[in-house]
Amino acid sequence: MKQWPYHFQSSMSNVLVIVAALMAIFLVIYGLYRILRNPFHYPYFVRSFDVSRKRNVDIEDYIDKYLCSEFGWNCIVEHHNTIINWKKRTESYIQTCILKKRRTRQLYEIIDDNFAFRFKTVRDQTRYRQQNYVKTSYKVSVLDSEIAVDWDWLVQRHRKLERIGFEATLKEYHSRDQRRQMTKELRQQIMKRDHYTCQNCGKYMPDGVGLQIDHIIPISKGGKTVASNLQVLCSKCNGRKGNRRTT
Ligand SMILES: [Zn+2]
């Protein structure tokens, strides 16, 4: 049987001791890092809007639409409460910590109320991958724009939208070109709402041809292109209204 020479055995055990010591030091450092690092995560509100194939995207317009929907506003209010509760819970948790002072400082370091609500617009982009002479396409989401606001900003915005009956975004409502706000979708929506019936003489025109969308308060007098200020008129009645207005 072959015996290892003595000096080799002793250098082997020396190496083992050094490795064990290094591991112990690593574990202590890692343990300290785990204990001392900031354990808190601020609960941001994140919402992205898909703006694929849309041009001239204004992110505030998308936020307005989100705020106008009951669902969107509820999500925001709910999240506002989540943040308040998270703060309360974390603060009472800190009271039970040994590193109370450090934890308090760490908590206030990450509280980010001014930018708590984050909105993004993203668009799908088609990219191509070449593999073995075969070109395949795949989609990726690309960030288009991004904005972070606080709770007060959203409350004020919501209040302004409430004042105009949640009928349009602020930009649409205050646009100087109200005629441009008339979209195909809005036109269809008003036709459907008014049952394809002239709101003056009651003529029913189910194909919609000959029906016109009328501003109840004319744009020239400050009327807006919003559902409550629109009605369906037949061309005859609309013509008559036009005459009356000019005389
Ligand atoms: Zn009519």
Coordinates of N, CA and C and ligand atoms in Angstrom, one line a residue:
M1 N 0.8 -1.2 0.0 CA 0.0 0.0 0.0 C 0.9 1.3 0.0
K2 N 0.5 2.2 -0.8 CA 1.3 3.4 -1.0 C 0.9 4.4 0.1
Q3 N 1.9 5.0 0.8 CA 1.6 6.0 1.8 C 1.9 7.4 1.2
W4 N 1.0 8.4 1.5 CA 1.3 9.7 1.0 C 2.5 10.2 1.9
P5 N 3.4 10.9 1.3 CA 4.5 11.5 2.1 C 3.9 12.5 3.1
Y6 N 4.5 12.7 4.3 CA 4.0 13.4 5.4 C 3.7 14.9 5.0
H7 N 4.7 15.5 4.4 CA 4.6 16.9 4.1 C 3.4 17.2 3.1
F8 N 3.1 16.2 2.3 CA 1.9 16.4 1.4 C 0.6 16.4 2.2
Q9 N 0.5 15.4 3.1 CA -0.7 15.3 3.9 C -0.9 16.6 4.7
S10 N 0.2 17.1 5.3 CA 0.0 18.3 6.1 C -0.4 19.6 5.2
S11 N 0.2 19.6 4.0 CA -0.2 20.8 3.1 C -1.7 20.6 2.7
M12 N -2.1 19.4 2.5 CA -3.6 19.1 2.2 C -4.5 19.7 3.3
S13 N -4.1 19.3 4.5 CA -5.0 19.8 5.6 C -4.9 21.3 5.8
N14 N -3.7 21.9 5.5 CA -3.7 23.3 5.5 C -4.6 24.0 4.5
V15 N -4.6 23.4 3.3 CA -5.5 23.9 2.3 C -7.0 23.8 2.7
L16 N -7.3 22.7 3.3 CA -8.7 22.5 3.8 C -9.1 23.6 4.9
V17 N -8.1 23.8 5.8 CA -8.4 24.8 6.8 C -8.6 26.2 6.2
I18 N -7.8 26.5 5.2 CA -7.9 27.8 4.6 C -9.3 28.0 3.9
V19 N -9.7 26.9 3.1 CA -10.9 26.9 2.4 C -12.1 27.0 3.4
A20 N -12.0 26.3 4.5 CA -13.1 26.4 5.5 C -13.2 27.8 6.1
A21 N -12.0 28.4 6.4 CA -12.0 29.7 6.9 C -12.6 30.7 6.0
L22 N -12.2 30.6 4.7 CA -12.7 31.5 3.7 C -14.3 31.4 3.6
M23 N -14.7 30.1 3.6 CA -16.2 29.9 3.6 C -16.9 30.5 4.8
A24 N -16.3 30.4 5.9 CA -16.8 30.9 7.1 C -16.9 32.5 7.0
I25 N -15.8 33.1 6.5 CA -15.8 34.5 6.4 C -16.9 35.0 5.4
F26 N -17.0 34.2 4.3 CA -18.0 34.6 3.3 C -19.4 34.5 3.9
L27 N -19.6 33.4 4.7 CA -21.0 33.3 5.2 C -21.3 34.4 6.2
V28 N -20.3 34.8 7.0 CA -20.5 35.9 8.0 C -20.8 37.2 7.2
I29 N -20.0 37.4 6.2 CA -20.2 38.7 5.4 C -21.6 38.7 4.7
Y30 N -21.9 37.5 4.1 CA -23.2 37.4 3.5 C -24.3 37.5 4.5
G31 N -24.2 36.9 5.6 CA -25.2 37.0 6.7 C -25.4 38.4 7.1
L32 N -24.3 39.1 7.3 CA -24.3 40.5 7.7 C -25.0 41.4 6.7
Y33 N -24.7 41.1 5.4 CA -25.3 41.8 4.3 C -26.8 41.6 4.3
R34 N -27.2 40.3 4.5 CA -28.6 40.0 4.5 C -29.3 40.7 5.7
I35 N -28.7 40.8 6.8 CA -29.3 41.4 8.0 C -29.3 42.9 7.8
L36 N -28.3 43.5 7.3 CA -28.2 45.0 7.3 C -28.8 45.6 6.1
R37 N -29.0 44.9 5.0 CA -29.6 45.5 3.8 C -31.0 45.9 4.0
N38 N -31.5 46.8 3.1 CA -32.9 47.3 3.3 C -33.9 46.2 3.0
P39 N -34.7 45.8 3.9 CA -35.6 44.7 3.7 C -37.0 45.2 3.1
F40 N -37.1 46.5 2.9 CA -38.4 47.0 2.5 C -38.5 47.3 1.0
H41 N -39.7 47.1 0.5 CA -40.0 47.4 -0.9 C -41.2 48.3 -1.0
Y42 N -41.0 49.5 -1.6 CA -42.2 50.4 -1.7 C -43.2 49.9 -2.7
P43 N -44.5 49.8 -2.3 CA -45.5 49.3 -3.2 C -45.9 50.3 -4.3
Y44 N -45.2 50.3 -5.4 CA -45.5 51.2 -6.5 C -46.8 50.7 -7.2
F45 N -47.5 51.7 -7.7 CA -48.6 51.3 -8.6 C -48.1 51.4 -10.0
V46 N -48.2 50.4 -10.8 CA -47.7 50.4 -12.2 C -48.8 50.0 -13.1
R47 N -49.0 50.8 -14.1 CA -50.0 50.4 -15.1 C -49.5 50.8 -16.5
S48 N -49.6 49.9 -17.4 CA -49.1 50.2 -18.8 C -50.3 50.2 -19.8
F49 N -50.2 51.1 -20.7 CA -51.2 51.2 -21.8 C -50.6 50.7 -23.1
D50 N -51.3 49.9 -23.8 CA -50.8 49.4 -25.1 C -51.2 50.5 -26.1
V51 N -50.1 51.0 -26.8 CA -50.4 52.0 -27.8 C -49.8 51.6 -29.1
S52 N -49.8 50.2 -29.4 CA -49.4 49.7 -30.6 C -50.2 50.3 -31.8
R53 N -49.5 50.7 -32.8 CA -50.2 51.2 -34.0 C -50.9 52.6 -33.8
K54 N -50.6 53.2 -32.7 CA -51.2 54.6 -32.4 C -50.1 55.6 -32.6
R55 N -50.6 56.8 -33.1 CA -49.6 57.8 -33.4 C -49.9 59.0 -32.4
N56 N -48.9 59.8 -32.3 CA -49.0 61.0 -31.4 C -49.6 60.7 -30.0
V57 N -49.0 59.8 -29.4 CA -49.5 59.3 -28.1 C -49.2 60.3 -27.0
D58 N -50.2 60.7 -26.3 CA -50.1 61.6 -25.1 C -50.5 60.8 -23.9
I59 N -49.5 60.5 -23.1 CA -49.7 59.6 -22.0 C -50.8 60.1 -21.0
E60 N -50.9 61.4 -20.9 CA -51.9 62.0 -20.0 C -53.3 61.7 -20.5
D61 N -53.4 61.7 -21.8 CA -54.7 61.3 -22.4 C -55.1 59.9 -21.9
Y62 N -54.2 59.0 -21.9 CA -54.5 57.6 -21.5 C -54.8 57.6 -20.0
I63 N -54.1 58.4 -19.2 CA -54.4 58.4 -17.8 C -55.8 58.9 -17.6
D64 N -56.2 60.0 -18.3 CA -57.5 60.5 -18.2 C -58.6 59.5 -18.5
K65 N -58.3 58.7 -19.6 CA -59.3 57.7 -19.9 C -59.4 56.7 -18.8
Y66 N -58.3 56.3 -18.2 CA -58.2 55.4 -17.1 C -59.0 55.9 -15.9
L67 N -58.8 57.2 -15.6 CA -59.4 57.8 -14.5 C -61.0 57.9 -14.7
C68 N -61.3 58.1 -16.0 CA -62.8 58.2 -16.3 C -63.5 56.9 -16.1
S69 N -62.8 55.8 -16.3 CA -63.4 54.5 -16.1 C -63.5 54.3 -14.6
E70 N -64.6 53.7 -14.2 CA -64.8 53.5 -12.7 C -63.8 52.5 -12.2
F71 N -63.5 51.5 -13.1 CA -62.5 50.5 -12.8 C -61.2 51.1 -12.4
G72 N -60.7 52.0 -13.3 CA -59.4 52.6 -13.2 C -59.3 53.4 -11.9
W73 N -60.3 54.2 -11.7 CA -60.3 55.1 -10.5 C -60.4 54.2 -9.2
N74 N -61.2 53.1 -9.2 CA -61.2 52.2 -8.1 C -59.8 51.6 -7.8
C75 N -59.2 51.2 -8.9 CA -57.8 50.6 -8.7 C -56.9 51.6 -8.0
I76 N -57.0 52.8 -8.4 CA -56.1 53.8 -7.9 C -56.4 54.1 -6.4
V77 N -57.7 54.2 -6.1 CA -58.1 54.5 -4.7 C -57.6 53.3 -3.8
E78 N -57.9 52.1 -4.3 CA -57.5 50.9 -3.6 C -56.0 50.9 -3.4
H79 N -55.2 51.3 -4.4 CA -53.8 51.2 -4.2 C -53.3 52.3 -3.2
H80 N -54.0 53.4 -3.2 CA -53.6 54.5 -2.3 C -53.8 53.9 -0.9
N81 N -54.9 53.2 -0.6 CA -55.1 52.6 0.7 C -54.0 51.5 1.0
T82 N -53.6 50.8 -0.1 CA -52.6 49.8 0.1 C -51.3 50.4 0.6
I83 N -51.0 51.5 0.0 CA -49.7 52.2 0.5 C -49.8 52.7 1.9
I84 N -51.0 53.2 2.3 CA -51.2 53.7 3.7 C -51.1 52.5 4.6
N85 N -51.7 51.4 4.3 CA -51.7 50.3 5.2 C -50.3 49.7 5.3
W86 N -49.6 49.7 4.1 CA -48.2 49.1 4.1 C -47.3 49.9 5.0
K87 N -47.5 51.3 5.0 CA -46.7 52.1 5.9 C -47.0 51.8 7.4
K88 N -48.3 51.7 7.7 CA -48.7 51.4 9.1 C -48.1 50.1 9.5
R89 N -48.2 49.1 8.7 CA -47.8 47.7 9.0 C -46.3 47.7 9.2
T90 N -45.6 48.4 8.3 CA -44.1 48.4 8.4 C -43.6 49.1 9.6
E91 N -44.3 50.2 9.9 CA -43.9 51.0 11.1 C -44.1 50.2 12.4
S92 N -45.2 49.5 12.5 CA -45.4 48.7 13.7 C -44.5 47.5 13.7
Y93 N -44.1 47.0 12.5 CA -43.1 45.9 12.5 C -41.8 46.4 13.0
I94 N -41.4 47.6 12.6 CA -40.1 48.1 13.0 C -40.0 48.2 14.6
Q95 N -41.1 48.5 15.2 CA -41.1 48.6 16.7 C -40.7 47.3 17.3
T96 N -40.8 46.1 16.6 CA -40.4 44.8 17.1 C -39.0 44.5 16.8
C97 N -38.3 45.4 16.0 CA -37.0 45.0 15.5 C -35.9 45.4 16.5
I98 N -34.8 44.7 16.4 CA -33.6 45.1 17.3 C -33.0 46.3 16.7
L99 N -32.9 46.3 15.3 CA -32.2 47.5 14.7 C -33.2 48.6 14.3
K100 N -33.9 49.0 15.4 CA -35.0 49.9 15.2 C -34.6 51.2 14.4
K101 N -33.5 51.8 14.8 CA -33.1 53.1 14.3 C -32.7 52.9 12.8
R102 N -32.0 51.8 12.5 CA -31.5 51.6 11.2 C -32.7 51.3 10.3
R103 N -33.7 50.5 10.8 CA -34.8 50.1 10.0 C -35.7 51.3 9.7
T104 N -35.8 52.2 10.7 CA -36.6 53.4 10.5 C -36.0 54.2 9.3
R105 N -34.7 54.4 9.4 CA -34.0 55.2 8.4 C -34.2 54.5 7.0
Q106 N -34.1 53.2 7.0 CA -34.2 52.5 5.7 C -35.6 52.6 5.2
L107 N -36.6 52.6 6.0 CA -38.0 52.8 5.6 C -38.2 54.1 4.9
Y108 N -37.7 55.2 5.6 CA -37.9 56.5 5.1 C -37.0 56.8 3.8
E109 N -36.0 56.0 3.7 CA -35.2 56.1 2.4 C -36.0 55.7 1.2
I110 N -36.8 54.7 1.4 CA -37.5 54.1 0.2 C -38.9 54.6 0.0
I111 N -39.4 55.3 0.9 CA -40.8 55.9 0.7 C -40.7 56.9 -0.4
D112 N -41.5 56.7 -1.4 CA -41.4 57.5 -2.6 C -42.8 58.0 -3.1
D113 N -43.5 58.6 -2.1 CA -44.9 59.0 -2.4 C -45.0 60.0 -3.6
N114 N -44.0 60.8 -3.9 CA -44.2 61.7 -5.0 C -44.2 61.0 -6.3
F115 N -43.7 59.8 -6.4 CA -43.7 59.1 -7.6 C -44.3 57.7 -7.5
A116 N -45.3 57.6 -6.6 CA -45.9 56.4 -6.3 C -46.7 55.7 -7.4
F117 N -47.3 56.5 -8.3 CA -48.1 56.0 -9.3 C -47.4 56.1 -10.7
R118 N -47.1 55.0 -11.3 CA -46.3 55.0 -12.5 C -47.1 54.5 -13.7
F119 N -47.1 55.3 -14.7 CA -47.8 54.9 -15.9 C -46.9 54.8 -17.1
K120 N -47.1 53.8 -17.9 CA -46.3 53.6 -19.1 C -47.1 53.4 -20.3
T121 N -46.6 53.9 -21.4 CA -47.2 53.4 -22.7 C -46.2 52.5 -23.4
V122 N -46.7 51.4 -23.8 CA -45.8 50.4 -24.5 C -46.4 50.1 -25.8
R123 N -45.5 49.8 -26.8 CA -46.0 49.3 -28.1 C -45.3 48.0 -28.5
D124 N -46.1 47.2 -29.1 CA -45.5 45.9 -29.7 C -44.6 46.2 -30.9
Q125 N -43.5 45.6 -30.9 CA -42.6 45.7 -32.1 C -42.3 44.4 -32.6
T126 N -42.3 44.2 -33.9 CA -42.0 42.9 -34.5 C -40.5 42.9 -34.8
R127 N -39.9 41.9 -34.3 CA -38.4 41.7 -34.6 C -38.2 40.4 -35.3
Y128 N -37.1 40.2 -35.9 CA -36.8 39.0 -36.6 C -35.6 38.3 -36.1
R129 N -35.6 37.0 -36.1 CA -34.5 36.2 -35.7 C -34.1 35.2 -36.8
Q130 N -32.8 35.2 -37.1 CA -32.4 34.3 -38.2 C -31.7 33.1 -37.6
Q131 N -32.3 31.9 -38.0 CA -31.7 30.7 -37.4 C -31.8 29.6 -38.5
N132 N -30.6 29.0 -38.8 CA -30.5 28.0 -39.8 C -31.3 28.4 -41.1
Y133 N -31.0 29.6 -41.6 CA -31.6 30.1 -42.8 C -33.1 30.3 -42.7
V134 N -33.7 30.2 -41.6 CA -35.1 30.5 -41.4 C -35.3 31.8 -40.6
K135 N -36.1 32.7 -41.2 CA -36.3 33.9 -40.5 C -37.6 33.8 -39.8
T136 N -37.6 34.0 -38.5 CA -38.9 33.9 -37.7 C -39.1 35.3 -37.1
S137 N -40.4 35.7 -37.0 CA -40.7 36.9 -36.3 C -41.1 36.7 -34.9
Y138 N -40.8 37.7 -34.1 CA -41.4 37.6 -32.7 C -41.7 39.0 -32.2
K139 N -42.5 39.1 -31.2 CA -43.0 40.4 -30.8 C -42.3 40.8 -29.5
V140 N -41.9 42.0 -29.4 CA -41.4 42.5 -28.1 C -42.2 43.8 -27.7
S141 N -42.3 44.0 -26.4 CA -42.9 45.2 -25.9 C -41.9 46.2 -25.7
V142 N -42.1 47.4 -26.3 CA -41.1 48.5 -26.2 C -41.7 49.6 -25.5
L143 N -40.9 50.2 -24.5 CA -41.4 51.3 -23.8 C -41.5 52.5 -24.7
D144 N -42.7 53.2 -24.6 CA -42.9 54.4 -25.5 C -42.7 55.6 -24.7
S145 N -43.4 55.7 -23.5 CA -43.2 56.9 -22.6 C -43.6 56.4 -21.2
E146 N -43.2 57.3 -20.3 CA -43.4 56.9 -18.9 C -43.6 58.1 -18.0
I147 N -44.4 58.0 -17.0 CA -44.6 59.2 -16.1 C -44.9 58.7 -14.7
A148 N -44.4 59.4 -13.7 CA -44.7 59.0 -12.4 C -45.3 60.2 -11.6
V149 N -46.4 60.0 -11.0 CA -47.1 61.1 -10.3 C -47.5 60.6 -8.9
D150 N -48.0 61.6 -8.1 CA -48.4 61.3 -6.8 C -49.9 61.2 -6.7
W151 N -50.4 60.8 -5.5 CA -51.8 60.7 -5.3 C -52.6 62.0 -5.5
D152 N -52.0 63.1 -5.0 CA -52.7 64.4 -5.2 C -52.9 64.8 -6.6
W153 N -51.9 64.5 -7.4 CA -52.1 64.8 -8.8 C -53.3 64.1 -9.4
L154 N -53.4 62.8 -9.1 CA -54.5 62.0 -9.6 C -55.8 62.5 -9.1
V155 N -55.9 62.9 -7.8 CA -57.1 63.4 -7.2 C -57.6 64.6 -8.0
Q156 N -56.6 65.5 -8.2 CA -57.0 66.8 -8.9 C -57.5 66.5 -10.3
R157 N -56.8 65.7 -10.9 CA -57.1 65.3 -12.3 C -58.5 64.7 -12.4
H158 N -58.8 63.8 -11.4 CA -60.1 63.1 -11.3 C -61.2 64.2 -11.1
R159 N -60.9 65.2 -10.3 CA -61.9 66.2 -10.0 C -62.2 67.0 -11.2
K160 N -61.1 67.3 -12.0 CA -61.3 68.1 -13.2 C -62.2 67.3 -14.2
L161 N -61.9 66.0 -14.3 CA -62.7 65.2 -15.2 C -64.1 65.0 -14.8
E162 N -64.3 65.0 -13.5 CA -65.6 64.9 -12.9 C -66.5 66.1 -13.3
R163 N -65.8 67.3 -13.3 CA -66.5 68.5 -13.6 C -67.0 68.5 -15.0
I164 N -66.4 67.7 -15.9 CA -66.8 67.7 -17.3 C -67.6 66.3 -17.5
G165 N -68.0 65.8 -16.5 CA -68.9 64.6 -16.6 C -68.1 63.3 -17.1
F166 N -66.9 63.3 -17.0 CA -66.1 62.1 -17.4 C -66.3 61.8 -18.9
E167 N -66.6 62.9 -19.7 CA -67.0 62.6 -21.0 C -65.9 62.7 -22.0
A168 N -64.8 63.2 -21.6 CA -63.6 63.4 -22.5 C -62.4 63.5 -21.7
T169 N -61.2 63.4 -22.3 CA -60.0 63.7 -21.6 C -59.9 65.2 -21.6
L170 N -59.0 65.7 -20.7 CA -58.9 67.1 -20.5 C -58.4 67.8 -21.8
K171 N -57.5 67.0 -22.5 CA -56.9 67.6 -23.7 C -58.0 67.7 -24.8
E172 N -58.8 66.6 -24.9 CA -59.9 66.6 -25.9 C -60.9 67.8 -25.6
Y173 N -61.2 67.9 -24.3 CA -62.3 68.8 -23.9 C -61.8 70.3 -24.1
H174 N -60.5 70.5 -23.9 CA -60.1 71.9 -24.0 C -59.4 72.2 -25.4
S175 N -59.5 71.2 -26.3 CA -59.0 71.4 -27.6 C -59.7 72.5 -28.3
R176 N -58.9 73.4 -29.0 CA -59.6 74.5 -29.7 C -60.3 74.0 -31.0
D177 N -59.9 72.8 -31.4 CA -60.5 72.2 -32.6 C -61.5 71.2 -32.2
Q178 N -62.7 71.6 -31.8 CA -63.7 70.6 -31.4 C -64.2 69.7 -32.5
R179 N -64.1 70.3 -33.7 CA -64.6 69.5 -34.9 C -63.8 68.3 -35.1
R180 N -62.5 68.4 -34.8 CA -61.6 67.3 -35.0 C -61.8 66.1 -34.0
Q181 N -62.5 66.5 -32.9 CA -62.7 65.5 -31.8 C -63.8 64.5 -32.2
M182 N -64.5 64.8 -33.3 CA -65.6 63.9 -33.8 C -64.9 62.7 -34.5
T183 N -65.1 61.6 -33.9 CA -64.5 60.4 -34.5 C -65.6 59.5 -35.0
K184 N -65.2 58.5 -35.8 CA -66.1 57.6 -36.4 C -66.8 56.8 -35.3
E185 N -66.0 56.5 -34.2 CA -66.6 55.7 -33.1 C -67.7 56.5 -32.4
L186 N -67.3 57.8 -32.1 CA -68.3 58.6 -31.4 C -69.6 58.8 -32.2
R187 N -69.4 59.0 -33.5 CA -70.5 59.1 -34.4 C -71.5 57.9 -34.3
Q188 N -70.8 56.7 -34.4 CA -71.6 55.4 -34.3 C -72.3 55.3 -32.9
Q189 N -71.6 55.8 -31.9 CA -72.1 55.7 -30.5 C -73.4 56.5 -30.4
I190 N -73.3 57.7 -31.0 CA -74.5 58.6 -30.8 C -75.7 58.1 -31.7
M191 N -75.4 57.6 -32.8 CA -76.4 57.0 -33.7 C -77.1 55.9 -33.0
K192 N -76.3 55.0 -32.3 CA -76.9 53.9 -31.6 C -77.7 54.4 -30.4
R193 N -77.1 55.3 -29.7 CA -77.8 55.8 -28.5 C -79.2 56.4 -28.9
D194 N -79.2 57.2 -30.0 CA -80.5 57.8 -30.4 C -81.3 56.9 -31.3
H195 N -81.0 55.7 -31.4 CA -81.8 54.7 -32.1 C -82.0 55.1 -33.6
Y196 N -81.0 55.7 -34.2 CA -81.1 56.0 -35.6 C -82.3 56.8 -35.9
T197 N -82.7 57.7 -34.9 CA -83.9 58.4 -35.1 C -83.7 59.9 -34.9
C198 N -84.2 60.7 -35.8 CA -84.0 62.1 -35.8 C -84.6 62.6 -34.5
Q199 N -83.9 63.4 -33.7 CA -84.4 63.8 -32.4 C -85.3 65.0 -32.4
N200 N -85.5 65.5 -33.7 CA -86.5 66.6 -33.8 C -87.8 66.1 -34.4
C201 N -87.8 65.4 -35.5 CA -89.0 65.0 -36.2 C -89.3 63.5 -36.0
G202 N -88.4 62.8 -35.4 CA -88.7 61.4 -35.1 C -88.6 60.4 -36.3
K203 N -88.0 60.9 -37.4 CA -87.8 60.0 -38.5 C -86.8 59.0 -38.2
Y204 N -87.2 57.7 -38.5 CA -86.3 56.6 -38.2 C -85.6 56.1 -39.5
M205 N -84.2 56.2 -39.4 CA -83.4 55.8 -40.6 C -82.4 54.8 -40.2
P206 N -82.8 53.5 -40.2 CA -81.9 52.5 -39.6 C -80.6 52.3 -40.3
D207 N -80.5 52.7 -41.6 CA -79.2 52.5 -42.2 C -78.2 53.7 -41.9
G208 N -78.8 54.7 -41.2 CA -77.9 55.8 -40.8 C -77.6 56.8 -41.9
V209 N -77.9 56.5 -43.1 CA -77.6 57.4 -44.2 C -78.6 58.5 -44.2
G210 N -78.1 59.8 -44.3 CA -79.0 60.9 -44.2 C -79.2 61.4 -42.8
L211 N -78.7 60.7 -41.8 CA -78.7 61.2 -40.4 C -77.4 61.9 -40.2
Q212 N -77.5 63.0 -39.4 CA -76.3 63.8 -39.1 C -76.2 64.0 -37.6
I213 N -74.9 64.2 -37.2 CA -74.7 64.4 -35.8 C -74.6 65.9 -35.6
D214 N -75.5 66.4 -34.7 CA -75.6 67.8 -34.4 C -75.1 68.1 -33.0
H215 N -74.4 69.3 -33.0 CA -74.0 69.8 -31.7 C -75.2 70.6 -31.1
I216 N -75.7 70.2 -30.0 CA -76.9 70.8 -29.4 C -76.5 72.3 -29.1
I217 N -75.4 72.5 -28.3 CA -74.9 73.9 -28.2 C -73.8 73.9 -29.3
P218 N -73.9 74.8 -30.3 CA -73.0 74.8 -31.4 C -71.6 75.1 -30.9
I219 N -70.6 74.6 -31.6 CA -69.2 74.7 -31.3 C -68.9 76.2 -31.2
S220 N -69.5 77.0 -32.1 CA -69.2 78.5 -32.1 C -69.6 79.1 -30.8
K221 N -70.5 78.5 -30.1 CA -71.0 79.1 -28.8 C -70.3 78.3 -27.6
G222 N -69.3 77.6 -27.9 CA -68.6 76.9 -26.8 C -69.0 75.5 -26.6
G223 N -69.9 75.0 -27.4 CA -70.3 73.6 -27.3 C -69.2 72.6 -27.5
K224 N -69.2 71.5 -26.8 CA -68.1 70.6 -26.9 C -68.5 69.3 -27.7
T225 N -67.6 68.6 -28.2 CA -67.9 67.4 -28.9 C -67.8 66.2 -27.9
V226 N -68.9 66.2 -27.1 CA -69.0 65.1 -26.1 C -70.5 64.6 -26.2
A227 N -70.6 63.4 -25.8 CA -71.9 62.7 -26.0 C -73.1 63.5 -25.5
S228 N -73.0 64.2 -24.4 CA -74.2 64.9 -23.8 C -74.5 66.1 -24.7
N229 N -73.6 66.6 -25.5 CA -73.9 67.7 -26.4 C -74.2 67.3 -27.8
L230 N -74.4 66.1 -28.0 CA -74.6 65.6 -29.4 C -75.9 64.9 -29.6
Q231 N -76.5 65.1 -30.7 CA -77.7 64.4 -31.0 C -77.8 64.1 -32.5
V232 N -78.7 63.2 -32.8 CA -78.9 62.8 -34.2 C -80.0 63.6 -34.8
L233 N -79.8 64.2 -36.0 CA -80.9 64.9 -36.7 C -80.9 64.4 -38.1
C234 N -82.0 64.4 -38.7 CA -82.0 64.2 -40.2 C -81.5 65.4 -40.9
S235 N -81.1 65.2 -42.1 CA -80.5 66.4 -42.8 C -81.4 67.5 -42.9
K236 N -82.7 67.2 -43.1 CA -83.8 68.3 -43.2 C -83.8 69.2 -41.9
C237 N -83.9 68.5 -40.8 CA -84.0 69.2 -39.5 C -82.7 69.9 -39.2
N238 N -81.6 69.3 -39.6 CA -80.3 69.9 -39.3 C -80.1 71.2 -40.1
G239 N -80.6 71.1 -41.4 CA -80.5 72.2 -42.3 C -81.3 73.4 -41.7
R240 N -82.5 73.0 -41.2 CA -83.4 74.1 -40.7 C -82.8 74.7 -39.4
K241 N -82.1 73.9 -38.6 CA -81.5 74.4 -37.4 C -80.4 75.4 -37.8
G242 N -79.7 75.0 -38.9 CA -78.6 75.9 -39.4 C -79.1 77.2 -39.8
N243 N -80.3 77.2 -40.5 CA -80.9 78.5 -41.0 C -81.3 79.3 -39.8
R244 N -81.9 78.7 -38.8 CA -82.4 79.4 -37.6 C -81.2 80.1 -36.9
R245 N -80.1 79.4 -36.9 CA -79.0 79.9 -36.2 C -78.4 81.2 -36.9
T246 N -78.5 81.2 -38.3 CA -77.9 82.3 -38.9 C -78.9 83.5 -39.0
T247 N -80.2 83.2 -38.8 CA -81.1 84.4 -38.9 C -81.4 85.0 -37.5
Ligands
ZN1 ZN -85.8 65.4 -38.6

